[in-house]
Every structure is written in C-alpha cells, then in structure tokens.
Short mmCIF file of C-alpha atoms in Angstrom, two decimals:
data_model
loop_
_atom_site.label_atom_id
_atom_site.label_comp_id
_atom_site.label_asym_id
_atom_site.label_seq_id
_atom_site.Cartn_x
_atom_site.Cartn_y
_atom_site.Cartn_z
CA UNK A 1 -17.01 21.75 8.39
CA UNK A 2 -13.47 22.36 7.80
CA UNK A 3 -11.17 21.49 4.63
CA UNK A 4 -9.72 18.61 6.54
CA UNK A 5 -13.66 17.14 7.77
CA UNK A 6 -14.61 17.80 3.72
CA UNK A 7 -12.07 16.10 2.30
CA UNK A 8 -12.48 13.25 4.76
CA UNK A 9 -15.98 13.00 3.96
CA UNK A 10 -15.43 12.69 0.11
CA UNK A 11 -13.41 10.18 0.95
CA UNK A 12 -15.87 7.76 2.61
CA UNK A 13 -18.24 8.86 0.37
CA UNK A 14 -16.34 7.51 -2.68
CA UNK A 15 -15.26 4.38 -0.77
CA UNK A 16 -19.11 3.70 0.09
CA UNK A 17 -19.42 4.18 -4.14
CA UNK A 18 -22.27 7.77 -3.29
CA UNK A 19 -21.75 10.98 -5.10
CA UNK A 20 -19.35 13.50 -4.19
CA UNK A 21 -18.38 17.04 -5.24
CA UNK A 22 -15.68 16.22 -7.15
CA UNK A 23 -13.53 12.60 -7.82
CA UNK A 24 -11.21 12.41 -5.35
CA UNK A 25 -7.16 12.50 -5.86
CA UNK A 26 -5.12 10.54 -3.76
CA UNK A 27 -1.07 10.69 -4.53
CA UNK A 28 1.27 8.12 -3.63
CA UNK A 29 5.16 8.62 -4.40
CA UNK A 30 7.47 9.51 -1.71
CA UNK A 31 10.75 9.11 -4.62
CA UNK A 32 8.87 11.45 -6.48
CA UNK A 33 8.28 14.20 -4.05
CA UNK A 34 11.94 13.83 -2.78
CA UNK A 35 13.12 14.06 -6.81
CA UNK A 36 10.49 17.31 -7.63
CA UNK A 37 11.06 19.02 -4.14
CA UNK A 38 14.90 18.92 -4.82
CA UNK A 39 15.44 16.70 -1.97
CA UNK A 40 18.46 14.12 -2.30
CA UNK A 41 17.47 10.58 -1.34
CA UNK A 42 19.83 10.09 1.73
CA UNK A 43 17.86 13.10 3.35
CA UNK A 44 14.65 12.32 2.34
CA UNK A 45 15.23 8.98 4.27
CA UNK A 46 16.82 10.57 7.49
CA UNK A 47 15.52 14.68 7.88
CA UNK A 48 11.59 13.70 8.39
CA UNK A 49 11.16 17.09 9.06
CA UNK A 50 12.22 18.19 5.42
CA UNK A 51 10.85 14.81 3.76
CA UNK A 52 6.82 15.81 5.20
CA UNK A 53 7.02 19.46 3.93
CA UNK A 54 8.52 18.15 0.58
CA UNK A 55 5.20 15.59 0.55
CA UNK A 56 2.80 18.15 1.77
CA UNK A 57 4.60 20.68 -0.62
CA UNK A 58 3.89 18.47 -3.67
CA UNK A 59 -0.03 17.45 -2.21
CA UNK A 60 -0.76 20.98 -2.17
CA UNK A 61 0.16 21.74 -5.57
CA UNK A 62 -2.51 19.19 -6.96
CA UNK A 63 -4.96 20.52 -4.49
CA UNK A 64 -5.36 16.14 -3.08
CA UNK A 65 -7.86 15.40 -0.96
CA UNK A 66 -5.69 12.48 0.77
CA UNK A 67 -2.70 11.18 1.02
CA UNK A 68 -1.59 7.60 1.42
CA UNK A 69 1.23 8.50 3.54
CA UNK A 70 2.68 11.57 5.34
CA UNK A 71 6.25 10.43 5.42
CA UNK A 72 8.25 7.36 4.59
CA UNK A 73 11.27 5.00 5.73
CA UNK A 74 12.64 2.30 3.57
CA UNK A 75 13.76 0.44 6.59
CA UNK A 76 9.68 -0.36 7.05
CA UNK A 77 10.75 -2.85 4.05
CA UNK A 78 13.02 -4.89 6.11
CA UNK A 79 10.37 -5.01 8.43
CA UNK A 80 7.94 -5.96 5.96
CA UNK A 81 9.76 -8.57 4.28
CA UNK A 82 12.40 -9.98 6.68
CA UNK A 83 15.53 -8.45 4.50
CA UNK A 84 17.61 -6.14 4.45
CA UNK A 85 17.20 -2.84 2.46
CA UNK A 86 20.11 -1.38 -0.10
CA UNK A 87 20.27 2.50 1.26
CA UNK A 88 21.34 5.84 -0.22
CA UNK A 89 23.84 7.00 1.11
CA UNK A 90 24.77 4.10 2.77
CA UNK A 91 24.68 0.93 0.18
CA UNK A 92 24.17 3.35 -2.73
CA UNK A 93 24.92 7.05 -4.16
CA UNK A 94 23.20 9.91 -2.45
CA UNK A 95 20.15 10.07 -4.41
CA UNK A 96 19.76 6.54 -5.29
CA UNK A 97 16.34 4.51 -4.96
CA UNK A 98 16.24 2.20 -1.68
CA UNK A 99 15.36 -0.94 -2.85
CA UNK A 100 14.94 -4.63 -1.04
CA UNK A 101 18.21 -7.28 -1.39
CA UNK A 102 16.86 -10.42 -2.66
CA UNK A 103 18.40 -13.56 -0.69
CA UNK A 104 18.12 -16.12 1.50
CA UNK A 105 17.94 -13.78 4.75
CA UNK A 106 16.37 -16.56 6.90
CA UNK A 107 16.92 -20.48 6.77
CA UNK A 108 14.14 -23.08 6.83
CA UNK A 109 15.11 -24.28 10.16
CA UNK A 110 14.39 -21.01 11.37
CA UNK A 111 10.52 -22.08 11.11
CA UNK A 112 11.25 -24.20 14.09
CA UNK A 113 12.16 -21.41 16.15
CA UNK A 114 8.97 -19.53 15.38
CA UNK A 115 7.08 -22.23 17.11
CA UNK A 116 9.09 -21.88 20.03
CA UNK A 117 9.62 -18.75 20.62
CA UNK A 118 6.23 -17.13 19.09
CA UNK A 119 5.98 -14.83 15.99
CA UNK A 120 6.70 -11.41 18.20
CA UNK A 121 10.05 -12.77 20.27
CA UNK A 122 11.30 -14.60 17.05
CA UNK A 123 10.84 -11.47 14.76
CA UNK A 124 11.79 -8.74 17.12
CA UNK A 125 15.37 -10.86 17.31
CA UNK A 126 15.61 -11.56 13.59
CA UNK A 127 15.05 -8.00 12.45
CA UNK A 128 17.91 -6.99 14.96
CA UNK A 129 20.39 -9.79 14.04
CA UNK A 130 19.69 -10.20 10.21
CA UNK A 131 17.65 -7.05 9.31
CA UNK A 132 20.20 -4.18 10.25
CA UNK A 133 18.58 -3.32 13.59
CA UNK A 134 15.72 -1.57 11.42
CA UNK A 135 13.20 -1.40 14.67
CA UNK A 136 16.10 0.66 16.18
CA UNK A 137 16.94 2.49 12.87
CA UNK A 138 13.10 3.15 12.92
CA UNK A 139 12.70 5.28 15.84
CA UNK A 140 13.22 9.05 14.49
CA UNK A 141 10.51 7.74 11.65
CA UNK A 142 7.85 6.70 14.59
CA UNK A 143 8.91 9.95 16.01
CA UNK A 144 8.33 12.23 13.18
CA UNK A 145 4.91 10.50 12.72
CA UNK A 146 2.81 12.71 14.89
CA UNK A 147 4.15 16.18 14.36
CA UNK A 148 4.11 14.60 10.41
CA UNK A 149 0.27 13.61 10.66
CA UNK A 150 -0.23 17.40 12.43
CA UNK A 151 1.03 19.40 9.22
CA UNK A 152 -1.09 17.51 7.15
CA UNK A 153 -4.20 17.40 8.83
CA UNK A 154 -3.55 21.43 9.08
CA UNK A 155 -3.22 21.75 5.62
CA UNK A 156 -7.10 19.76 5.12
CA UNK A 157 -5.23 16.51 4.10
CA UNK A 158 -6.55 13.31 5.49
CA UNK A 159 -4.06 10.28 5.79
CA UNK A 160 -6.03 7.37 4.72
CA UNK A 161 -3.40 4.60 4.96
CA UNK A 162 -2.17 4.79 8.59
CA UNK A 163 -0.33 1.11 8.34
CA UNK A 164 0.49 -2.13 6.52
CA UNK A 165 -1.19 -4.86 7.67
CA UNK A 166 1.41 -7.29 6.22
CA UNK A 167 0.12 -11.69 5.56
CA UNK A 168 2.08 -14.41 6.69
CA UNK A 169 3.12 -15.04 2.98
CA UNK A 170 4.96 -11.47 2.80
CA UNK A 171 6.74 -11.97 5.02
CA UNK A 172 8.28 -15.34 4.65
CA UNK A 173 8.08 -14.53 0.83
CA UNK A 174 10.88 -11.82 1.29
CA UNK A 175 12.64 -13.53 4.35
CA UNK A 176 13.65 -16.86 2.39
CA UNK A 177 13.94 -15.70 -0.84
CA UNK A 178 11.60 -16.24 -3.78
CA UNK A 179 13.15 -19.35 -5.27
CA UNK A 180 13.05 -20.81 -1.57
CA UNK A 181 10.00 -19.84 -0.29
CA UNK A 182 8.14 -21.40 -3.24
CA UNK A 183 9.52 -24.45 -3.82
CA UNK A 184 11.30 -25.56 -0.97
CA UNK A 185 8.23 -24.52 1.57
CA UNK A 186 5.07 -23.89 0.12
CA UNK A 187 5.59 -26.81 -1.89
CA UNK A 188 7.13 -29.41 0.12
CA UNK A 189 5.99 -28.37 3.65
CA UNK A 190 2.67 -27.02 3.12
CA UNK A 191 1.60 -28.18 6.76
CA UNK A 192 4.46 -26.59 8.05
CA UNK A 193 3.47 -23.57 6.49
CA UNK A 194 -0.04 -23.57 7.15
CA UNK A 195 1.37 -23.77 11.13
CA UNK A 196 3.57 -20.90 11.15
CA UNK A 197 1.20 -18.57 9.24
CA UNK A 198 -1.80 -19.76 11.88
CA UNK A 199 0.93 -18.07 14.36
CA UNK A 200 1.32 -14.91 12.75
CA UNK A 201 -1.72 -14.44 11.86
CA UNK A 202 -2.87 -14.75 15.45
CA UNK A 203 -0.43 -12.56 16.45
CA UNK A 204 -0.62 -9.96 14.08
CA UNK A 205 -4.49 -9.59 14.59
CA UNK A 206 -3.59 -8.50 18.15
CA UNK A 207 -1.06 -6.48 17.04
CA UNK A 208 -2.94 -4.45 14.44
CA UNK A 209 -6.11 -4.25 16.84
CA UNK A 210 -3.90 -2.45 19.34
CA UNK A 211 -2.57 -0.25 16.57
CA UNK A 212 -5.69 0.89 14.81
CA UNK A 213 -7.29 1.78 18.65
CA UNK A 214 -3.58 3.57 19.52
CA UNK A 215 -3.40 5.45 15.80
CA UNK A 216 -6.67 6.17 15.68
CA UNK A 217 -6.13 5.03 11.77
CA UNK A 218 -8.76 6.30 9.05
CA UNK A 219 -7.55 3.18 7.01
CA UNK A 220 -4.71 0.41 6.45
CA UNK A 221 -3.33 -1.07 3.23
CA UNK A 222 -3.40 -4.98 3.02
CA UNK A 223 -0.80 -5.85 0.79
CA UNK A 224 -1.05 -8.08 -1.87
CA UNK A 225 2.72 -7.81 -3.82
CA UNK A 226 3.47 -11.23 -4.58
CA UNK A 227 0.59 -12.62 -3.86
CA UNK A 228 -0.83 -11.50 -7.32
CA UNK A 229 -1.72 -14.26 -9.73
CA UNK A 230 1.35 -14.00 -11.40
CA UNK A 231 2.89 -15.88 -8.99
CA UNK A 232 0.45 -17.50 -7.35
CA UNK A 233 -2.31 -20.10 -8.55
CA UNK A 234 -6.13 -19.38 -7.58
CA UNK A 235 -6.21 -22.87 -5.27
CA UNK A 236 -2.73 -21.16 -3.70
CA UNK A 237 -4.02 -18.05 -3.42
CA UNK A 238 -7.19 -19.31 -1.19
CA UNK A 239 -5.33 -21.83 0.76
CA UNK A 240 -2.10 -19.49 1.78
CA UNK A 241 -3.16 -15.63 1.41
CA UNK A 242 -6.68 -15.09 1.40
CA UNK A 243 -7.53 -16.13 4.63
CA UNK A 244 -5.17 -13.56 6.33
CA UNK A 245 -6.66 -11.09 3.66
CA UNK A 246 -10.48 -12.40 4.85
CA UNK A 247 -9.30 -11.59 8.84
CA UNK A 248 -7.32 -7.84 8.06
CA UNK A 249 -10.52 -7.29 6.39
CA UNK A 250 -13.02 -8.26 8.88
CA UNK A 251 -10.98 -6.54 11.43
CA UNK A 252 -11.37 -3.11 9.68
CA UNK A 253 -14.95 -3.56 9.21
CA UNK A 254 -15.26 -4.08 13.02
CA UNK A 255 -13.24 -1.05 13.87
CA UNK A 256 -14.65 1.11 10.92
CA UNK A 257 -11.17 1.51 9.25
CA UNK A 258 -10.93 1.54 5.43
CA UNK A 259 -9.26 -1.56 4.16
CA UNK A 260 -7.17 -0.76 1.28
CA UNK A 261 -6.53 -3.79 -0.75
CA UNK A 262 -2.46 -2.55 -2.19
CA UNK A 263 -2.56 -5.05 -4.79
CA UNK A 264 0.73 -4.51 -7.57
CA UNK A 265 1.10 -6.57 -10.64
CA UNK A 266 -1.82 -8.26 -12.56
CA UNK A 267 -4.63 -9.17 -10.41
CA UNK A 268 -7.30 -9.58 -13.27
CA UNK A 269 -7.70 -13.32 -12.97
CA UNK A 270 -8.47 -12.50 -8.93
CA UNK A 271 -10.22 -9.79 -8.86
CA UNK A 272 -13.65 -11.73 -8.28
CA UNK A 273 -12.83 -12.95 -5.42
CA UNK A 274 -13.00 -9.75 -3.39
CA UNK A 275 -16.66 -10.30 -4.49
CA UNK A 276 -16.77 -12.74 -1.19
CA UNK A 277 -16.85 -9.85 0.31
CA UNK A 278 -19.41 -6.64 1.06
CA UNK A 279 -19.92 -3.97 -1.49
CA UNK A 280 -19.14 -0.50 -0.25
CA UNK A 281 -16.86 -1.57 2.31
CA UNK A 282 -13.49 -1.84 0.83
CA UNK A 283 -11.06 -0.14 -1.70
CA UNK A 284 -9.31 -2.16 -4.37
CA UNK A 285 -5.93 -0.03 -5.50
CA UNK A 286 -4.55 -1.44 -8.88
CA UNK A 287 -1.92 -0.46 -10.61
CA UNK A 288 -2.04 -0.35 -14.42
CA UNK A 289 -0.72 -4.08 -14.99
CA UNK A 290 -4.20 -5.10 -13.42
CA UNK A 291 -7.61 -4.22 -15.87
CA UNK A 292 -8.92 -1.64 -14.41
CA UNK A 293 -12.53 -2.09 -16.37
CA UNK A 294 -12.70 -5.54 -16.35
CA UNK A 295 -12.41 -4.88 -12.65
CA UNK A 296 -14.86 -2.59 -12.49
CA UNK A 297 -17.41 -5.02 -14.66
CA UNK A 298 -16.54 -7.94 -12.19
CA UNK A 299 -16.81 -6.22 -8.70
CA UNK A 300 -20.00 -4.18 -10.09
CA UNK A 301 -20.86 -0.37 -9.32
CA UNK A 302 -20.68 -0.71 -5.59
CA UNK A 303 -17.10 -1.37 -5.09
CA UNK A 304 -14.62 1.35 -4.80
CA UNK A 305 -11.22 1.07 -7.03
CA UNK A 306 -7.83 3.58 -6.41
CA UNK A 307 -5.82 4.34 -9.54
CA UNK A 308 -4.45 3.55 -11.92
CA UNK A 309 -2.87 6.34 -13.98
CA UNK A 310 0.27 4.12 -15.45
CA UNK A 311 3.56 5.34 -14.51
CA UNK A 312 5.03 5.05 -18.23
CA UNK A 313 2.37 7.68 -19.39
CA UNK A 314 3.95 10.00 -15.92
CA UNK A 315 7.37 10.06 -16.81
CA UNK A 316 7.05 9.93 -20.76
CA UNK A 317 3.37 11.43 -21.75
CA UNK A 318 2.03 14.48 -21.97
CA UNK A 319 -0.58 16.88 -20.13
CA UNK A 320 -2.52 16.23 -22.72
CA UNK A 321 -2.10 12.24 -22.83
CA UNK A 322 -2.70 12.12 -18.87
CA UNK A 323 -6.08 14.13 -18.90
CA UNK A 324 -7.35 12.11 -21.89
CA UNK A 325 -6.42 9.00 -20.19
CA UNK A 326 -7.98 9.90 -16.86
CA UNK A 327 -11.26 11.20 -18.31
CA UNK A 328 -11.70 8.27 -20.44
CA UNK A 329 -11.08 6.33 -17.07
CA UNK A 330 -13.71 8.09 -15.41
CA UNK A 331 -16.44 7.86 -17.99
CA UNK A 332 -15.70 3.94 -18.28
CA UNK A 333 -15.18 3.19 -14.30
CA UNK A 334 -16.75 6.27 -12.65
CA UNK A 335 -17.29 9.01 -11.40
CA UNK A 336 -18.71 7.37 -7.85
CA UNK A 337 -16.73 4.58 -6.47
CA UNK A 338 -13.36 6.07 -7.79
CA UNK A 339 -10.45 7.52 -6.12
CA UNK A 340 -7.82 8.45 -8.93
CA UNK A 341 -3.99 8.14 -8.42
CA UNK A 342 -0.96 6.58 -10.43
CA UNK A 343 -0.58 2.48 -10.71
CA UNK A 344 1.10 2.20 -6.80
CA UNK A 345 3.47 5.03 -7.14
CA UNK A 346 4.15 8.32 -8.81
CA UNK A 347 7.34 7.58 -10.25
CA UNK A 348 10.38 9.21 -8.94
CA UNK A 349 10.86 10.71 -12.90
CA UNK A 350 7.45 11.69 -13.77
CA UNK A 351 6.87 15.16 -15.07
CA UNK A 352 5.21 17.49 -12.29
CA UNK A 353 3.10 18.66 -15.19
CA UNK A 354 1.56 15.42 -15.87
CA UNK A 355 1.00 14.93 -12.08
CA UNK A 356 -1.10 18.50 -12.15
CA UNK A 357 -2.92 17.37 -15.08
CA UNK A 358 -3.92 14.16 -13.80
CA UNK A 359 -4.92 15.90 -10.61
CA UNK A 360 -6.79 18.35 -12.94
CA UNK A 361 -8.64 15.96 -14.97
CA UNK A 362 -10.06 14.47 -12.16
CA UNK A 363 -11.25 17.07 -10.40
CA UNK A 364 -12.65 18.54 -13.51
CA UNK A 365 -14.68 15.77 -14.58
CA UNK A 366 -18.22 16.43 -12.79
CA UNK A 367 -18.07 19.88 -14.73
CA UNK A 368 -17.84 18.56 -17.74
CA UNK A 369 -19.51 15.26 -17.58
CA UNK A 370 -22.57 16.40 -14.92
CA UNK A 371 -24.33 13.75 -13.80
CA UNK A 372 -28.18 12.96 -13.62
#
C-alpha cells in the first residue's frame, strides 16, 4: 500500500478503537495555516489555489495522517446558520478573522413559508436574499474542491471530514438569533418547531445521501455547537437535536462513512448519551471545555475520541508543556481509540513549535510507552 491507503487505514483502525502503528494526528485550523504560511486572510478566503498549498504546507510539516479539511470558505457559515458572515477584506481589515453576525436574520413568520414552499425552495431563496448570495459566492470554493482533494491525497493525506451534516436546530439557532430562537420558538411553539425540523430533516437526509454517493466522502462532521448542554437541557436536547443526530448517524453507518460527532463547548453532562449508540462506529471530537477522561470512562474503551489539545496551551505554552500534556492524555485515554488534535481548532496565534510538538508527542508515544 501507498502513504495515502496507510494513513487511511490507521485511521479506521483508530476509529474502530484496534491498534495502530502510531496515534494518529489529525489538524484542524484553516486561520492558523493562513497566519503561519504568511497568507493574509482576504486571500486565504478567495485564492483556493494558495489557501490548499498553505494547508497541505503546514500538514506536511507535522507529518498528519488526515486532515479535517483541504480548504475552507467562511461563506459555508451563512449557509450553515442562515446569517450573514463579517469578511476580511470586505466587512473587516485584510487579515481579520471571518466571524458570524449575530441577529435576527429571519422572522418567525418565515416558518410559515417553510411549510409551503419546502426546506430546499425556501432556503435556496433566503440564502440569496438575506445571506449575501453565499451559494453564488460559493462556487470558486466547490470548484477548487477537487483539484484541492487531488494535492492532498498525492501528498498520502486522507480527508476525513468531506461535509457538515448540519440539524434543524443549527440552523434556525443562527437564522433567528439566539435570544429568539430560544424563547420565542422553542419555548412557545414547540409544535411548530417540531414541524419544521420534521421538514428539514427529511430533506436533508436526501440531500446528504446524494452527497456522500456523489463525494465519495470517507466521513462527515455532525455538528453539535449550540446544542451542547450549556445551552440546552438533557429533556431539550432529546426532544429537539438528538433525533436528527440519531438519523446523520444511522445514515453513515449505512453508507460506511465515519460520523464525526463536532461537538464545541462542554458536553460532559451528555456525553452518555452517544452510549445509545454502537461502539466502534463513531468519533466523538471534544474540545478542551468538554472532560476528555470522564468521557473516555463513560463511553468505555471502544469508542473513539478526536482531540483535545487546548488552544490556550497552543498559543501561550511551551514544546515542552504540549508534549507533557499530550502524553499524559494518551496514557489516561489511549493509545487505541484516539485521534489527537487541538480542542476544534488550531488557533490562528498558536506557536508552530507547539503544533510540531504536539504532532511529535503523539506519534512518539508507542515508542516510549510499548504496549503488551
């Protein structure tokens, strides 16, 4: 096999929790890469071209065996959560961080429309009216994509998040705002709501079906941002999110995709509820706010978990710090049925040092902690 097959395998091999050669290291941090590559934001968003080599640049430095992504576009956010998306070079300085504008994009009466039109018509004409065009904006992104997905696979480095598979609660969560979404529909519509995600749901499992077969996708997040239960109460959470999560996931398992469960913030209080589902199957990414062994003591041996280096200890530890941290990691959670990366993403000021040493500590940690 080649460097691209190996890596792939040691990838399934750590999500179905067997022994591999080494722990794999999967980065995420497309700021990052633009910031250490010497890229400027506004054409690390636009020149593709320059944006993959900068990733595939930084990958190959830390020897990864994966990436989450080849390439980015922020205007996938306005996608993702029905707003629009501050831009360098556009709504910000040149080498500004994109970031979502929180507001009241989309009005309640707007659910109305959904049910009349159907979640594809409605949302193709509110993401050209009230989301800056971004399917439009989008196309040099989808266009990049293959040529993107060719240089890495070259280089030996498997993609294994092809998509977001995005829940009805995302969506509608960005779309109307925080304040509104909470309290003026979840709370005093909640049959409304349970209508309109029943639509998107429905159409989104079509949707993604057709995508994994087109993509031929190795694996898909499923993203749980403010879903975590921060926000959201544990009768919530399996009345309004899990059940999209539950049908993404059984959807994967049917097509033999790797369903990557993104989930940012605290998730410790809901972390045994993935139990519900089958050991050796799935990936649980946390970032640091999450506890990473308590996780690991819930879910058992058999379940694989992605991270969770903290981004703090990236931009403002040392070698040192980072290695100690991820060995420690390793020897409490590991080795099998780990992939290690930073909590979400590397952040755009982290130290390319501690990135290498983090990379370095994982892939050392079978020679110095050999396993019976």
């Amino acid at each position: 096999m080649g460097k691209y097959e190996d890596s792939l395998e040691r990838i399934r091999k750590a999500v179905r929790c067997e022994p591999v050669d080494r722990v794999p290291v999967v980065p995420c941090g497309n700021a990052y890469y633009a910031r250490s590559q010497h890229v400027l934001m506004k054409e690390y968003i636009t020149d593709f071209d320059k944006a993959c080599d900068a990733n595939l640049a930084e990958h190959l430095a830390v020897d990864a065996d994966a990436t989450q992504n080849v390439i980015f576009s922020p205007y996938l956010l306005g996608t993702q959560w029905l707003s629009k998306a501050a831009l360098p070079g556009i709504d910000l300085g040149d080498d500004e961080m994109w970031q979502i504008v929180e507001s009241e994009n989309m009005q309640a009466e707007e659910y109305e429309d959904i049910k009349a039109m159907g979640w594809d018509a409605w949302q193709a004409k509110f993401v050209a009216e009230k989301c800056d065009n971004n399917w439009e904006n989008l196309k040099p992104y989808f266009e990049a994509i293959p040529r993107s997905y060719a240089k890495f696979a070259e280089a030996g480095i498997p993609c294994i998040c092809d998509f977001l598979m995005i829940t009805p609660f995302e969506y509608f969560c960005g779309g109307r705002s925080l304040e509104c979404f909470f309290m003026d529909d979840l709370m005093e519509e909640p049959e409304l709501m349970h209508e309109i995600f029943d639509i998107v749901l429905e159409s989104n499992l079509k949707t993604y079906r057709q995508q994994i077969i087109d993509t031929h996708a190795l694996g898909v997040w499923i993203g749980g941002w403010r879903t975590g239960p921060d926000l959201v109460s544990p009768n919530m959470f399996d009345e309004f999110v899990w059940p999209s999560f539950k049908a993404y996931y059984d959807l994967c398992v049917e097509l033999n995709v790797i369903p990557i469960f993104h989930l940012d913030s605290n998730w410790t209080m809901n972390i045994d509820k993935f139990k519900r589902l089958e050991d050796k199957t799935y990936v649980l990414a946390l970032d640091s706010k999450t506890d990473i062994r308590k996780c690991r003591e819930i879910v058992g041996p058999n379940v694989c978990i992605l991270g969770d280096v903290p981004c703090e200890l990236m931009s403002f530890g040392t070698p040192e710090e980072v290695k100690d941290y991820v060995t420690k990691l390793l020897e409490d959670i590991g080795p099998w049925g780990c992939m290690v990366a930073t909590g979400c993403d590397i952040p755009s000021d982290a130290k390319p040092e501690n990135v290498k040493a983090m990379s370095e500590a994982a892939h050392e940690f079978l020679e110095t902690h050999p396993q019976k």
